[in-house]
Every structure is written in C-alpha cells, then in structure tokens.
C-alpha positions as CSV (number, residue, x, y, z in Angstrom):
1,M,13.2,-7.6,-27.3
2,A,12.1,-4.1,-26.5
3,A,13.3,-3.0,-29.9
4,A,11.5,-5.8,-31.6
5,L,8.3,-4.8,-29.8
6,G,8.7,-1.2,-30.6
7,E,9.5,1.7,-28.4
8,E,6.9,4.3,-29.3
9,A,4.1,3.2,-27.1
10,P,3.7,5.0,-23.8
11,D,4.7,3.1,-20.7
12,N,1.2,3.2,-19.3
13,E,-0.4,1.7,-22.4
14,D,-2.9,-1.0,-21.5
15,Y,-2.9,-3.6,-24.3
16,Y,-5.9,-5.4,-23.0
17,S,-8.0,-2.2,-22.9
18,L,-6.7,-1.3,-26.4
19,L,-7.9,-4.6,-27.8
20,N,-11.0,-4.6,-25.5
21,V,-10.3,-8.2,-24.3
22,R,-10.3,-9.9,-20.9
23,R,-7.0,-10.4,-19.1
24,E,-7.8,-14.2,-19.4
25,A,-8.6,-13.9,-23.1
26,S,-7.8,-17.0,-25.2
27,Q,-5.7,-16.9,-28.4
28,E,-9.0,-17.1,-30.4
29,E,-10.4,-14.1,-28.6
30,L,-7.2,-12.1,-29.1
31,K,-7.1,-13.0,-32.8
32,A,-10.8,-12.1,-33.3
33,A,-10.4,-8.7,-31.6
34,Y,-7.2,-8.0,-33.6
35,R,-8.8,-8.8,-36.9
36,R,-11.8,-6.6,-36.2
37,L,-9.6,-3.7,-35.3
38,C,-7.4,-4.2,-38.3
39,M,-10.5,-4.1,-40.6
40,L,-11.4,-0.8,-39.0
41,Y,-8.0,0.9,-39.0
42,H,-6.0,-0.6,-41.8
43,P,-4.1,2.2,-43.6
44,D,-5.1,0.9,-47.0
45,K,-8.8,1.8,-46.3
46,H,-8.0,5.5,-46.3
47,R,-7.0,7.6,-49.3
48,D,-6.6,10.9,-47.5
49,P,-2.9,11.3,-46.7
50,E,-3.5,12.7,-43.2
51,L,-6.0,10.0,-42.3
52,K,-3.7,7.4,-43.8
53,T,-0.9,8.5,-41.5
54,Q,-3.1,8.5,-38.5
55,A,-4.4,5.0,-39.4
56,E,-0.8,3.7,-39.7
57,Q,0.1,5.0,-36.2
58,L,-3.0,3.4,-34.6
59,F,-2.6,0.2,-36.7
60,N,1.0,-0.2,-35.5
61,L,0.0,0.2,-31.9
62,I,-2.7,-2.4,-32.2
63,H,-0.3,-4.7,-34.0
64,Q,2.3,-4.2,-31.2
65,A,-0.4,-5.0,-28.5
66,Y,-1.3,-8.2,-30.4
67,E,2.3,-9.3,-30.8
68,V,2.9,-9.0,-27.0
69,L,-0.3,-10.7,-25.9
70,S,-0.3,-13.5,-28.5
71,D,3.2,-14.7,-27.4
72,P,2.9,-16.7,-24.1
73,Q,6.3,-15.5,-22.8
74,T,6.0,-11.8,-23.5
75,R,2.4,-11.9,-22.3
76,A,3.5,-13.5,-19.0
77,I,6.1,-10.8,-18.5
78,Y,3.6,-8.0,-19.4
79,D,1.0,-9.4,-17.1
80,I,3.4,-9.4,-14.1
81,Y,5.5,-6.3,-14.7
82,G,4.0,-4.3,-17.6
83,R,6.0,-2.6,-20.3
84,R,8.9,-2.0,-17.9
85,G,9.4,-5.7,-17.7
86,L,9.6,-6.0,-21.5
87,E,12.1,-3.2,-21.7
88,M,14.6,-4.8,-19.2
89,E,17.8,-6.1,-20.7
90,G,18.6,-9.8,-20.5
91,W,15.3,-11.4,-21.7
92,E,16.9,-12.4,-25.0
93,V,18.8,-15.2,-23.2
94,V,15.8,-16.6,-21.5
95,E,14.4,-19.9,-22.7
96,R,11.0,-19.5,-24.4
97,K,9.4,-22.5,-22.8
98,R,9.5,-21.1,-19.3
99,T,6.3,-20.9,-17.2
100,P,5.1,-17.6,-15.7
101,A,6.5,-18.6,-12.3
102,E,10.0,-19.2,-13.9
103,I,9.7,-15.9,-15.7
104,R,9.0,-14.2,-12.4
105,E,12.1,-15.7,-10.9
106,E,14.2,-14.6,-13.9
107,F,12.9,-11.1,-13.6
108,E,13.7,-11.0,-10.0
109,R,17.2,-12.2,-10.7
110,L,17.6,-9.3,-13.2
111,Q,16.2,-6.9,-10.7
112,R,18.7,-8.1,-8.1
113,E,21.6,-7.5,-10.5
114,R,20.3,-3.9,-11.0
115,E,20.0,-3.4,-7.2
116,E,23.5,-4.6,-6.6
117,R,24.8,-1.6,-8.6
118,R,22.9,0.7,-6.3
119,L,23.8,-1.2,-3.1
120,Q,26.4,1.2,-1.8
121,Q,23.9,4.1,-1.9
122,R,21.2,2.4,0.3
123,T,20.7,2.7,4.1
124,N,17.8,1.9,6.3
125,P,17.6,4.6,9.0
126,K,15.4,3.9,12.1
127,G,14.8,6.0,15.1
128,T,12.8,6.4,18.3
129,I,12.2,9.5,20.5
130,S,10.5,8.9,23.8
131,V,9.5,11.7,26.1
132,G,8.1,10.7,29.5
133,I,5.7,13.3,31.1
134,D,4.7,13.4,34.8
135,A,1.2,14.9,35.0
136,T,0.2,13.4,38.4
137,D,-0.3,17.0,39.7
138,L,-3.5,17.2,37.6
139,F,-5.2,14.6,39.8
140,D,-3.0,14.0,42.9
141,R,-3.0,17.5,44.4
142,Y,-1.6,18.5,47.8
143,D,-3.3,21.9,48.0
144,E,-3.1,22.3,51.8
145,E,0.7,21.7,51.9
146,Y,1.5,24.1,49.0
147,E,-1.2,26.7,49.3
148,D,1.3,29.4,50.2
149,V,3.8,28.6,47.5
150,P,3.8,31.1,44.6
151,G,2.2,29.6,41.4
152,S,1.0,26.5,43.3
153,S,-2.6,27.1,42.0
154,F,-1.5,25.7,38.6
155,P,-0.8,22.0,38.1
156,Q,2.9,21.2,37.6
157,I,3.5,19.1,34.5
158,E,7.1,18.0,34.1
159,I,9.2,16.0,31.6
160,N,10.9,13.4,33.9
161,K,12.6,11.1,31.3
162,M,13.7,11.1,27.7
163,H,15.1,8.4,25.4
164,I,16.6,8.8,21.9
165,S,17.8,6.0,19.7
166,Q,18.9,5.8,16.1
167,S,20.3,3.2,13.8
168,I,21.5,2.9,10.2
169,E,22.4,0.0,8.0
170,A,25.1,0.0,5.3
171,P,25.1,-2.9,2.9
172,L,28.7,-3.9,2.2
173,T,28.0,-6.7,-0.2
174,T,25.0,-8.8,-1.2
175,T,25.5,-10.9,2.0
176,D,27.2,-8.5,4.5
177,T,25.6,-5.6,6.2
178,A,27.1,-3.2,8.8
179,I,24.7,-1.7,11.4
180,L,25.5,1.3,13.6
181,S,23.2,2.3,16.4
182,G,23.2,4.5,19.5
183,N,21.0,5.7,22.2
184,L,20.8,8.4,24.9
185,S,18.6,8.3,28.0
186,T,17.9,10.6,30.9
187,Q,15.7,10.3,33.9
188,N,15.2,12.8,36.8
189,G,18.5,14.5,36.0
190,N,20.6,11.4,35.5
191,G,21.4,9.9,32.2
192,G,23.8,8.1,29.9
193,G,24.1,6.5,26.5
194,S,25.7,3.7,24.5
195,I,26.8,3.0,21.0
196,N,26.5,-0.3,19.2
197,F,28.2,-1.7,16.1
198,A,27.1,-5.0,14.4
199,L,28.2,-6.9,11.4
200,R,25.6,-9.2,9.9
201,R,26.3,-11.9,7.3
202,V,23.7,-14.0,5.4
203,T,25.3,-17.4,5.4
204,S,22.7,-19.2,3.3
205,A,19.0,-19.2,2.4
206,K,18.5,-20.9,5.8
207,G,20.0,-18.4,8.1
208,W,22.3,-15.5,9.1
209,G,24.8,-14.6,11.9
210,E,25.5,-11.2,13.5
211,L,28.5,-10.2,15.6
212,E,28.0,-7.1,17.8
213,F,29.9,-4.8,20.1
214,E,28.4,-2.3,22.5
215,A,29.9,0.2,24.9
216,G,28.5,2.9,27.1
217,D,28.8,4.9,30.3
218,L,26.1,3.0,32.2
219,Q,27.5,-0.4,31.8
220,G,30.7,-2.1,30.7
221,P,31.4,-3.2,27.1
222,V,29.3,-6.0,25.7
223,L,30.3,-8.5,23.1
224,G,27.5,-10.5,21.5
225,L,26.7,-13.1,18.8
226,K,23.3,-13.6,17.2
227,I,22.4,-16.6,15.0
228,L,19.2,-17.4,13.1
229,R,18.6,-20.7,11.5
230,N,15.7,-22.2,9.7
231,L,15.3,-25.8,10.9
232,T,12.4,-26.7,8.6
233,P,10.2,-24.6,6.3
234,R,7.9,-24.1,9.3
235,C,10.3,-23.8,12.2
236,F,13.3,-21.6,13.1
237,I,15.5,-20.9,16.0
238,T,17.4,-17.8,17.2
239,T,20.2,-17.7,19.7
240,H,21.8,-14.6,21.3
241,C,25.0,-15.0,23.4
242,A,26.5,-12.0,25.2
243,L,29.4,-11.3,27.5
244,Q,29.2,-8.2,29.6
245,F,32.5,-6.9,31.0
246,S,32.4,-4.9,34.3
247,S,34.3,-4.2,37.4
248,H,32.6,-7.2,39.0
249,G,33.9,-9.5,36.3
250,I,32.4,-11.1,33.2
251,Q,28.7,-11.7,33.2
252,P,27.5,-14.1,30.5
253,G,24.0,-14.2,29.1
254,L,22.1,-16.5,26.7
255,T,18.7,-16.1,25.1
256,T,17.2,-18.8,22.8
257,V,13.9,-18.6,20.9
258,L,12.3,-21.5,19.1
259,A,9.4,-20.6,16.8
260,R,7.1,-22.7,14.7
261,N,4.2,-22.1,12.3
262,L,1.2,-23.8,13.9
263,D,-0.9,-23.0,10.9
264,K,-1.2,-20.4,8.1
265,N,-1.8,-17.5,10.5
266,T,-0.5,-18.8,13.9
267,M,3.0,-18.8,15.4
268,G,4.1,-20.5,18.6
269,Y,7.2,-19.3,20.5
270,L,9.3,-20.8,23.3
271,Q,11.9,-18.6,24.9
272,W,14.6,-19.4,27.5
273,R,16.7,-16.6,29.0
274,W,19.7,-17.3,31.3
275,G,21.8,-14.6,32.9
276,I,21.0,-11.6,35.1
277,Q,17.3,-11.9,34.6
278,S,16.6,-15.6,33.9
279,S,13.1,-16.6,32.6
280,M,11.1,-19.0,30.5
281,N,8.4,-17.6,28.2
282,T,5.9,-19.2,25.9
283,S,3.5,-17.4,23.6
284,I,1.0,-18.0,20.8
285,V,0.4,-15.3,18.2
286,R,-2.4,-15.4,15.7
287,D,-2.4,-12.7,13.0
288,T,-5.1,-12.5,10.3
289,E,-6.4,-9.8,8.0
290,S,-9.1,-8.7,10.6
291,S,-7.5,-9.5,13.9
292,H,-4.3,-10.0,16.0
293,F,-4.4,-12.2,19.1
294,T,-1.6,-13.0,21.6
295,V,-1.5,-15.1,24.7
296,A,1.7,-15.4,26.7
297,M,3.0,-16.8,30.0
298,Q,6.4,-16.1,31.7
299,L,8.1,-17.7,34.7
300,G,11.2,-15.8,35.8
301,I,13.2,-13.6,38.0
302,P,12.2,-10.9,38.9
303,N,8.8,-11.0,37.1
304,S,6.4,-13.8,36.3
305,F,3.1,-13.0,34.5
306,M,0.3,-14.0,32.2
307,M,-0.8,-11.8,29.3
308,I,-3.6,-11.9,26.8
309,S,-4.2,-9.2,24.1
310,Y,-6.6,-8.8,21.1
311,Q,-6.5,-6.3,18.3
312,H,-9.3,-5.8,15.7
313,K,-8.3,-4.5,12.3
314,F,-11.0,-2.6,10.4
315,Q,-10.9,-3.0,6.7
316,D,-11.1,0.8,5.9
317,E,-8.7,3.1,4.0
318,D,-7.4,4.6,7.3
319,H,-6.3,1.1,8.7
320,T,-8.1,1.7,11.9
321,R,-7.3,-0.7,14.8
322,V,-8.7,-1.1,18.3
323,K,-6.9,-3.1,20.9
324,G,-7.1,-4.3,24.5
325,S,-4.9,-6.4,26.8
326,L,-4.8,-7.8,30.3
327,K,-1.5,-8.5,32.1
328,A,-1.3,-10.0,35.6
329,G,1.8,-11.1,37.5
330,L,4.0,-10.5,40.5
331,F,4.2,-6.8,39.7
332,G,0.4,-6.4,39.8
333,T,-2.3,-6.2,37.2
334,V,-2.5,-3.9,34.2
335,V,-5.4,-3.4,31.8
336,E,-4.7,-1.5,28.5
337,Y,-7.0,-0.4,25.7
338,G,-6.5,1.9,22.8
339,A,-6.7,2.5,19.1
340,E,-4.5,3.6,16.2
341,R,-5.3,5.1,12.8
342,K,-3.5,6.1,9.7
343,I,-3.6,9.9,9.4
344,S,-1.5,10.3,6.2
345,R,0.3,8.2,3.7
346,H,3.4,7.7,6.0
347,S,2.0,8.5,9.5
348,I,0.1,6.4,12.0
349,L,-1.2,7.9,15.2
350,G,-2.2,5.8,18.2
351,A,-3.2,6.2,21.9
352,T,-3.4,3.7,24.7
353,V,-4.8,4.0,28.2
354,S,-3.1,1.9,30.9
355,V,-4.9,1.2,34.2
356,G,-3.1,-0.9,36.7
357,V,-2.5,-1.8,40.4
358,P,-0.3,-0.4,41.8
359,Q,0.9,1.5,38.7
360,G,-2.1,3.8,38.5
361,V,-3.4,5.5,35.3
362,S,-1.3,6.4,32.2
363,L,-1.9,7.7,28.7
364,K,0.5,6.6,26.0
365,I,0.6,8.5,22.7
366,K,2.6,7.1,19.8
367,L,3.2,8.5,16.3
368,N,4.9,6.4,13.6
369,R,6.2,8.5,10.8
370,A,7.9,6.4,8.1
371,S,10.8,4.7,10.0
372,Q,10.7,7.1,12.9
373,T,8.7,6.5,16.1
374,Y,7.7,9.3,18.6
375,F,6.4,8.0,21.9
376,F,4.9,10.1,24.7
377,P,4.0,8.2,27.9
378,I,2.0,10.5,30.2
379,H,1.6,9.3,33.8
380,L,-1.6,10.8,35.2
381,T,-2.0,9.3,38.7
382,D,-0.7,6.7,41.0
383,Q,-4.2,5.8,42.2
384,L,-7.2,4.3,40.4
385,L,-9.2,7.4,40.0
386,P,-12.4,7.2,37.7
387,S,-11.8,10.9,36.7
388,A,-8.3,10.1,35.4
389,V,-9.6,7.1,33.4
390,F,-12.4,9.2,32.0
391,Y,-10.2,12.1,30.8
392,A,-7.5,9.7,29.5
393,T,-10.2,8.0,27.4
394,V,-12.3,10.9,26.2
395,G,-9.7,13.6,26.0
396,P,-7.6,12.1,23.2
397,L,-10.8,11.2,21.2
398,V,-12.1,14.8,21.4
399,I,-8.7,16.3,20.5
400,Y,-8.2,13.8,17.6
401,F,-11.6,14.4,16.0
402,A,-11.2,18.2,16.4
403,M,-7.7,18.1,14.9
404,H,-8.8,15.7,12.1
405,R,-11.7,18.0,11.1
406,L,-9.9,21.3,11.4
407,I,-6.3,20.5,10.5
408,I,-5.6,16.9,9.3
409,K,-8.4,16.6,6.8
410,P,-7.9,20.1,5.1
411,Y,-4.2,19.4,5.0
412,L,-4.6,16.0,3.4
413,Q,-7.1,17.4,0.9
414,A,-4.6,20.2,0.0
415,Q,-1.8,17.6,-0.4
416,K,-4.0,15.5,-2.6
417,E,-4.8,18.4,-4.8
418,K,-1.1,19.3,-5.0
419,E,-0.2,15.7,-6.0
420,L,-3.0,15.6,-8.6
421,E,-1.8,18.9,-10.0
422,K,1.8,17.7,-10.1
423,Q,0.6,14.5,-11.8
424,R,-1.4,16.4,-14.3
425,E,1.6,18.6,-15.1
426,S,4.0,15.7,-15.4
427,T,1.6,13.8,-17.7
428,A,0.3,16.9,-19.6
429,S,2.3,16.1,-22.7
430,D,1.4,12.4,-22.7
431,I,-2.3,13.3,-22.2
432,L,-2.1,15.8,-25.0
433,Q,-0.7,13.1,-27.3
434,K,-3.3,10.6,-26.2
435,K,-6.0,13.3,-26.9
436,Q,-4.7,13.9,-30.3
437,E,-4.5,10.1,-31.0
438,A,-8.1,9.7,-29.7
439,E,-9.3,12.5,-32.0
440,A,-7.5,11.0,-34.9
441,A,-9.1,7.6,-34.1
442,V,-12.5,9.2,-34.0
443,R,-12.0,10.7,-37.5
444,L,-10.9,7.2,-38.8
445,M,-14.1,5.7,-37.3
446,Q,-16.5,8.1,-39.0
447,E,-17.2,6.0,-42.1
448,S,-17.4,2.7,-40.2
449,V,-19.8,4.2,-37.7
450,R,-22.0,5.5,-40.5
451,R,-22.3,1.9,-41.9
452,I,-22.8,0.4,-38.4
453,I,-25.7,2.8,-37.6
454,E,-27.4,2.1,-40.9
455,A,-27.2,-1.6,-40.3
456,E,-28.5,-1.3,-36.7
457,E,-31.3,1.1,-37.7
458,A,-32.5,-1.3,-40.4
459,K,-33.1,-4.0,-37.7
460,M,-34.0,-1.6,-34.8
461,G,-30.8,-2.7,-33.1
462,L,-28.4,-0.9,-30.8
463,I,-27.8,2.8,-31.4
464,V,-25.6,4.8,-29.0
465,V,-27.4,8.2,-28.7
466,N,-24.9,9.8,-26.3
467,A,-21.9,8.6,-24.3
468,W,-19.6,10.4,-21.9
469,Y,-16.5,9.3,-20.0
470,G,-14.7,11.0,-17.1
471,K,-15.6,12.5,-13.8
472,F,-19.2,13.1,-13.0
473,V,-20.4,15.1,-9.9
474,N,-23.8,14.0,-8.7
475,D,-23.4,14.6,-4.9
476,N,-24.6,18.0,-3.7
477,S,-21.7,18.2,-1.3
478,R,-19.4,18.2,-4.2
479,K,-21.3,20.7,-6.4
480,N,-18.4,23.1,-6.5
481,E,-16.2,20.5,-8.2
482,K,-15.8,20.7,-12.0
483,V,-17.3,18.0,-14.2
484,K,-14.5,16.6,-16.5
485,V,-15.9,14.4,-19.3
486,I,-15.3,13.7,-22.9
487,D,-17.8,12.6,-25.6
488,V,-17.2,9.0,-26.6
489,T,-20.4,8.3,-28.6
490,I,-18.6,7.5,-31.8
491,P,-15.9,5.2,-30.3
492,L,-18.6,3.2,-28.5
493,Q,-20.9,2.9,-31.6
494,C,-17.9,1.7,-33.5
495,M,-17.5,-1.2,-31.1
496,V,-21.1,-2.4,-31.6
497,K,-21.4,-5.7,-33.3
498,D,-24.6,-7.7,-33.9
499,S,-26.5,-5.2,-31.7
500,K,-24.2,-5.9,-28.8
501,L,-21.6,-3.8,-27.0
502,I,-19.2,-5.6,-24.6
503,L,-16.5,-3.8,-22.6
504,T,-14.0,-5.7,-20.4
505,E,-13.0,-4.9,-16.8
506,A,-10.0,-2.9,-18.0
507,S,-9.8,0.9,-17.8
508,K,-11.8,2.5,-20.6
509,A,-9.0,5.2,-21.1
510,G,-7.1,2.7,-23.2
511,L,-9.9,2.1,-25.7
512,P,-9.5,3.5,-29.3
513,G,-11.0,7.0,-29.3
514,F,-10.7,7.4,-25.5
515,Y,-8.2,9.2,-23.3
516,D,-8.0,10.2,-19.6
517,P,-9.7,13.6,-19.1
518,C,-9.0,13.7,-15.3
519,V,-5.7,12.0,-14.4
520,G,-5.7,10.5,-10.9
521,E,-9.4,10.9,-10.3
522,D,-12.3,8.4,-10.2
523,K,-13.9,8.0,-13.6
524,S,-17.2,6.6,-15.0
525,L,-18.8,5.8,-18.3
526,K,-22.3,7.0,-18.9
527,V,-24.2,5.7,-21.9
528,L,-27.6,6.7,-23.3
529,Y,-28.6,4.2,-26.0
530,Q,-31.6,3.1,-28.0
531,F,-32.5,-0.6,-28.5
532,R,-35.7,-1.7,-30.3
533,G,-36.9,1.9,-30.4
534,V,-36.7,2.2,-26.6
535,L,-34.3,4.5,-24.7
536,H,-31.9,2.9,-22.2
537,Q,-29.3,4.4,-19.8
538,V,-26.4,3.0,-17.8
539,M,-23.5,4.3,-15.8
540,S,-20.5,2.0,-14.9
541,A,-17.2,2.5,-13.1
542,D,-14.0,2.8,-15.1
543,N,-12.7,-0.7,-14.4
544,E,-16.2,-2.3,-14.4
545,A,-17.1,-4.7,-17.2
546,L,-20.2,-3.6,-19.2
547,R,-22.6,-5.5,-21.5
548,I,-25.4,-3.8,-23.3
549,P,-28.3,-4.0,-24.1
550,K,-29.9,-5.0,-20.8
551,Q,-33.5,-4.9,-19.7
552,S,-32.4,-3.3,-16.4
553,H,-31.1,-0.2,-18.3
554,R,-34.5,0.6,-19.8
555,I,-35.8,4.1,-19.1
556,D,-39.5,3.8,-18.0
557,A,-41.9,6.1,-19.8
558,D,-43.1,7.6,-16.5
559,S,-39.6,8.7,-15.5
C-alpha cells in the first residue's frame, strides 16, 4: 500500500493542510478542493520546462493527498497514525469494509508483532533511595548540658537511616515476565538487606499470577503467591499468600483486596489482612482531572486509624498539585500538607510538612526522576513548636523559588534552545526542500494570482496587500529574540475565491507556497488585506481557523 500511495512525501506532510480542508471534510469538499488545486497546478498549463517539472511534483503530491483522504480505509489509518501507519506492512490483507475502530485494533495487532521482536531487549528499571535526616538539634537544644563540649555551639545534623531498593523486569515471552529486586536498609548503625525473585504469568485477559521468593539477613526466606482476577468489567480481586520460614517455625500470611468501580472516577476497596499484623481496611478513592480525594478506615493490630486526604490538581504546564491530609488513630494524630510541581520533562519535585502528636514536626522532600525516586525525610523536632512548623513551611518555598529563578529556569531555557537547535539541524534538509518546493509553488501561482487580482479589483473584492507567516515578537520582554517570518502574500491571494479566503484549523505550514520558517516555535499568520477599498488586518495562531473578510478586521481611519 505504501508503494501504491507513493514514498516521496515527507513523513510530516499534513494532507488536510495541503488541500486546505477540515479534518471532518466530506467527499464533496475533498473533491472540490482537489479539482481547484488541479486547475492551478496541472503540468499541462505550463510550457516552461522548469515550471512544468515543478508543477508535476506539486501535482503528484496533491494527487497523493487526495488518494489517501478520499479512500475511507486509508483515511481512517492516516487520521489515527499518520503516514507511519500507511507505511506499515500487513495492511494489504485487511478487509476494506472495516470501521475505524476495527482498523485501530488491526494496527495495534501489527504493532504488537513488531514489539515482540524487540521484547528481549526491554526492561523496566525502578529504584528508590531514601535518606533519613535527624535535624532535631536545630530546635531541641540542650545548651546547658553541652556548653563545655567542643563544637557544641553548632547544631548537629545527622543521617540516621538509609534505604535503597531497585528492581528490573525481563520479559521472557508475551505472557511471562521475570522480576528481580533487592533492597538495603540501615538505621542507627544497624542494617540488612534482602533479594526477591518473582515470575509473573498473564493467564488471560482477566488476570495474572505471580510466584515470588525472597531471602534476606533480617528475616527468614519467604515464599509467596499473588493472583489478580477481574470478576466483572467493574470489579477485581487480588490475593497474596505468603509463608515465612524462621527459627520459630512457619508463619503464614494472607492479604485479600476486593476493588470495584463505583462510578467513572471513583474506586472502592475492601482489604483483609491475616497474619502477624492482622487488620481490616476500607477506602474510597475519587480521582478526577482536577482533584484526588481519599477516605479510609482501618481496624487492626497494632494500629487502627481513620484518614482523609485531598489533592488539588492545577491545570498548568507544570502539573502543580497541593495536598493535605488528616490521620488519627491509636498512634496519635498527624496533619500533613504540601505541594509538588514538575520542574523538567522527567522530574517532579515535592515537599510535605508533617505535624503530629506525639510524632512532632517533619519535612519530607521527594524527587521523582523518570522511574527513580529520591526521598529525604527530615525530622525537625519531637515537640509541636510553631517555629519548626513555620520554617518547615516557608523554608522550602523560599529555596524553591530562588533555585527556580536562578538555576532551574535558566537551565530549562538552555535545554530548550539546545533541543530546538538539534531539531533545526536534523530537519534542515527537509526544511530546505520544503522551502524550495514553496518557492516553486509561488512561481507556479504567478499567472493565476494576476488573474485573481484583476477579477477582484474589478468588483472591489478581496486583495491581499501583505501577508507574513512565522514567529512574531511583540512583547518588549522578548525584544532580543529574532523575528522569523516569510512572505506568503501570493499563496494566500491564490486561495481567494469569490472574494473570500477560508483557512482550516490545520497548521499553515502545509499549505502550497508555505513552509516552516522556525521549527519547534509558536507561529502566527498576519494578513493585511483590502476589501471594498478599505484596509483590514488580522493575526491568527498557526492552528486556528481563519475566514476573511470580517468587519472586526477593519482598520479604523483614526488608528
């Protein structure tokens, strides 16, 4: 199929933009746009050999776009996966009467076959590093007792515990996965570790089972079995059975969780645990685009508690979230509040203040970097001191905003510039080719534009005086940035029909006579035009639909 459709078009070619039609365009709209472009760029209309060659290339590209979009099957594939979907092997055996949903399933099947060939090379590493810090000497000082000790005038901050864990997955077949994990812990000079091996098998679309073995120096070997089973489309159950072998004999344990979708965004959980620490737990979790809410209650040995937490998700590019929780039980009462924010493409930084009785005040800092987690719990005081709560709250905010302004923001800006430069370098040849094609298209338009202007002038219709496309800098704070625009007056005038110009919501870079002058940056289209002898002006975003003329574009005589 790829050969039948042609292989000369760039992978990023937007067929809708090239034909200047909506993504929902009907067959009649496609045919009308195709016929109009054929009339403009048909090779037989040009006698000059060079123009004729250029017209053939553009005409073939337009014909290719029409072939793809006019066929329901290829259009469905293109809409979902673009040209890469059309170029995948295996479509020739697909029935042509399939719906877009069936085509999506077929594509995913072909994708799975490709993934199977790379299966042995894939792993899913995950890791956690936790460093516990004792900073109680900052607030709980005993100056009288240690006033004669050398260096006692400085607070003593110590690392009192550490924990490191790591796991990797090794797919053996499409249904079997081996998982190897290990951890090391130390606290106040004492420590130990363990290693765990698990083998998971997906038994069907409704569930999987996992057999695990763990051994370490802090406890005896553990043999376990995990099972997950979907009971209904909205309900599933998980069971974890374990046998721990020690000098005191065999200690069995069992944990069962029953979960059910209460509605689209809400899950309910019932958990029963039997063994060394037996308990019953129930919780309701509601997760939406703007919030995350949890309420839970546990009855058990040694701890029983009630907990409620709420997290608000801001709809910004940094994925900012603020959260708070209240937990009360036999161990006391703990109030926690904090926030987290995305600081780079793969990194999320968060801080939480914990205030409890009798736990005291702690500050917990967490950094998620891809699949690695770095956790730093800092214990500040065993008492409820307002000064500790104040510094735990204000200190991280001041440090974050200072680092964001002086380090993070400049670093991200430099990284963005590097990526843009790399993108420009990698697409330089493609952009040069697109530029040459655009210039060739403009030359082919000259005669048609002359006739269109004559016809529009005769009826005082729509005349495009000037048009620019690219990056405009209007903000004084960005005055040092370079303006990158191209003149698209002739291509826009060529699209005028019956004193109207209509552009769809696709990127303008794919229109005949256009190309991308600033890869990876925001672009706009600015048009100065004359209608009924009056000047009009409009600026629209790259992917914004545009219809002219409009009364709102009119330039007042006073201005």
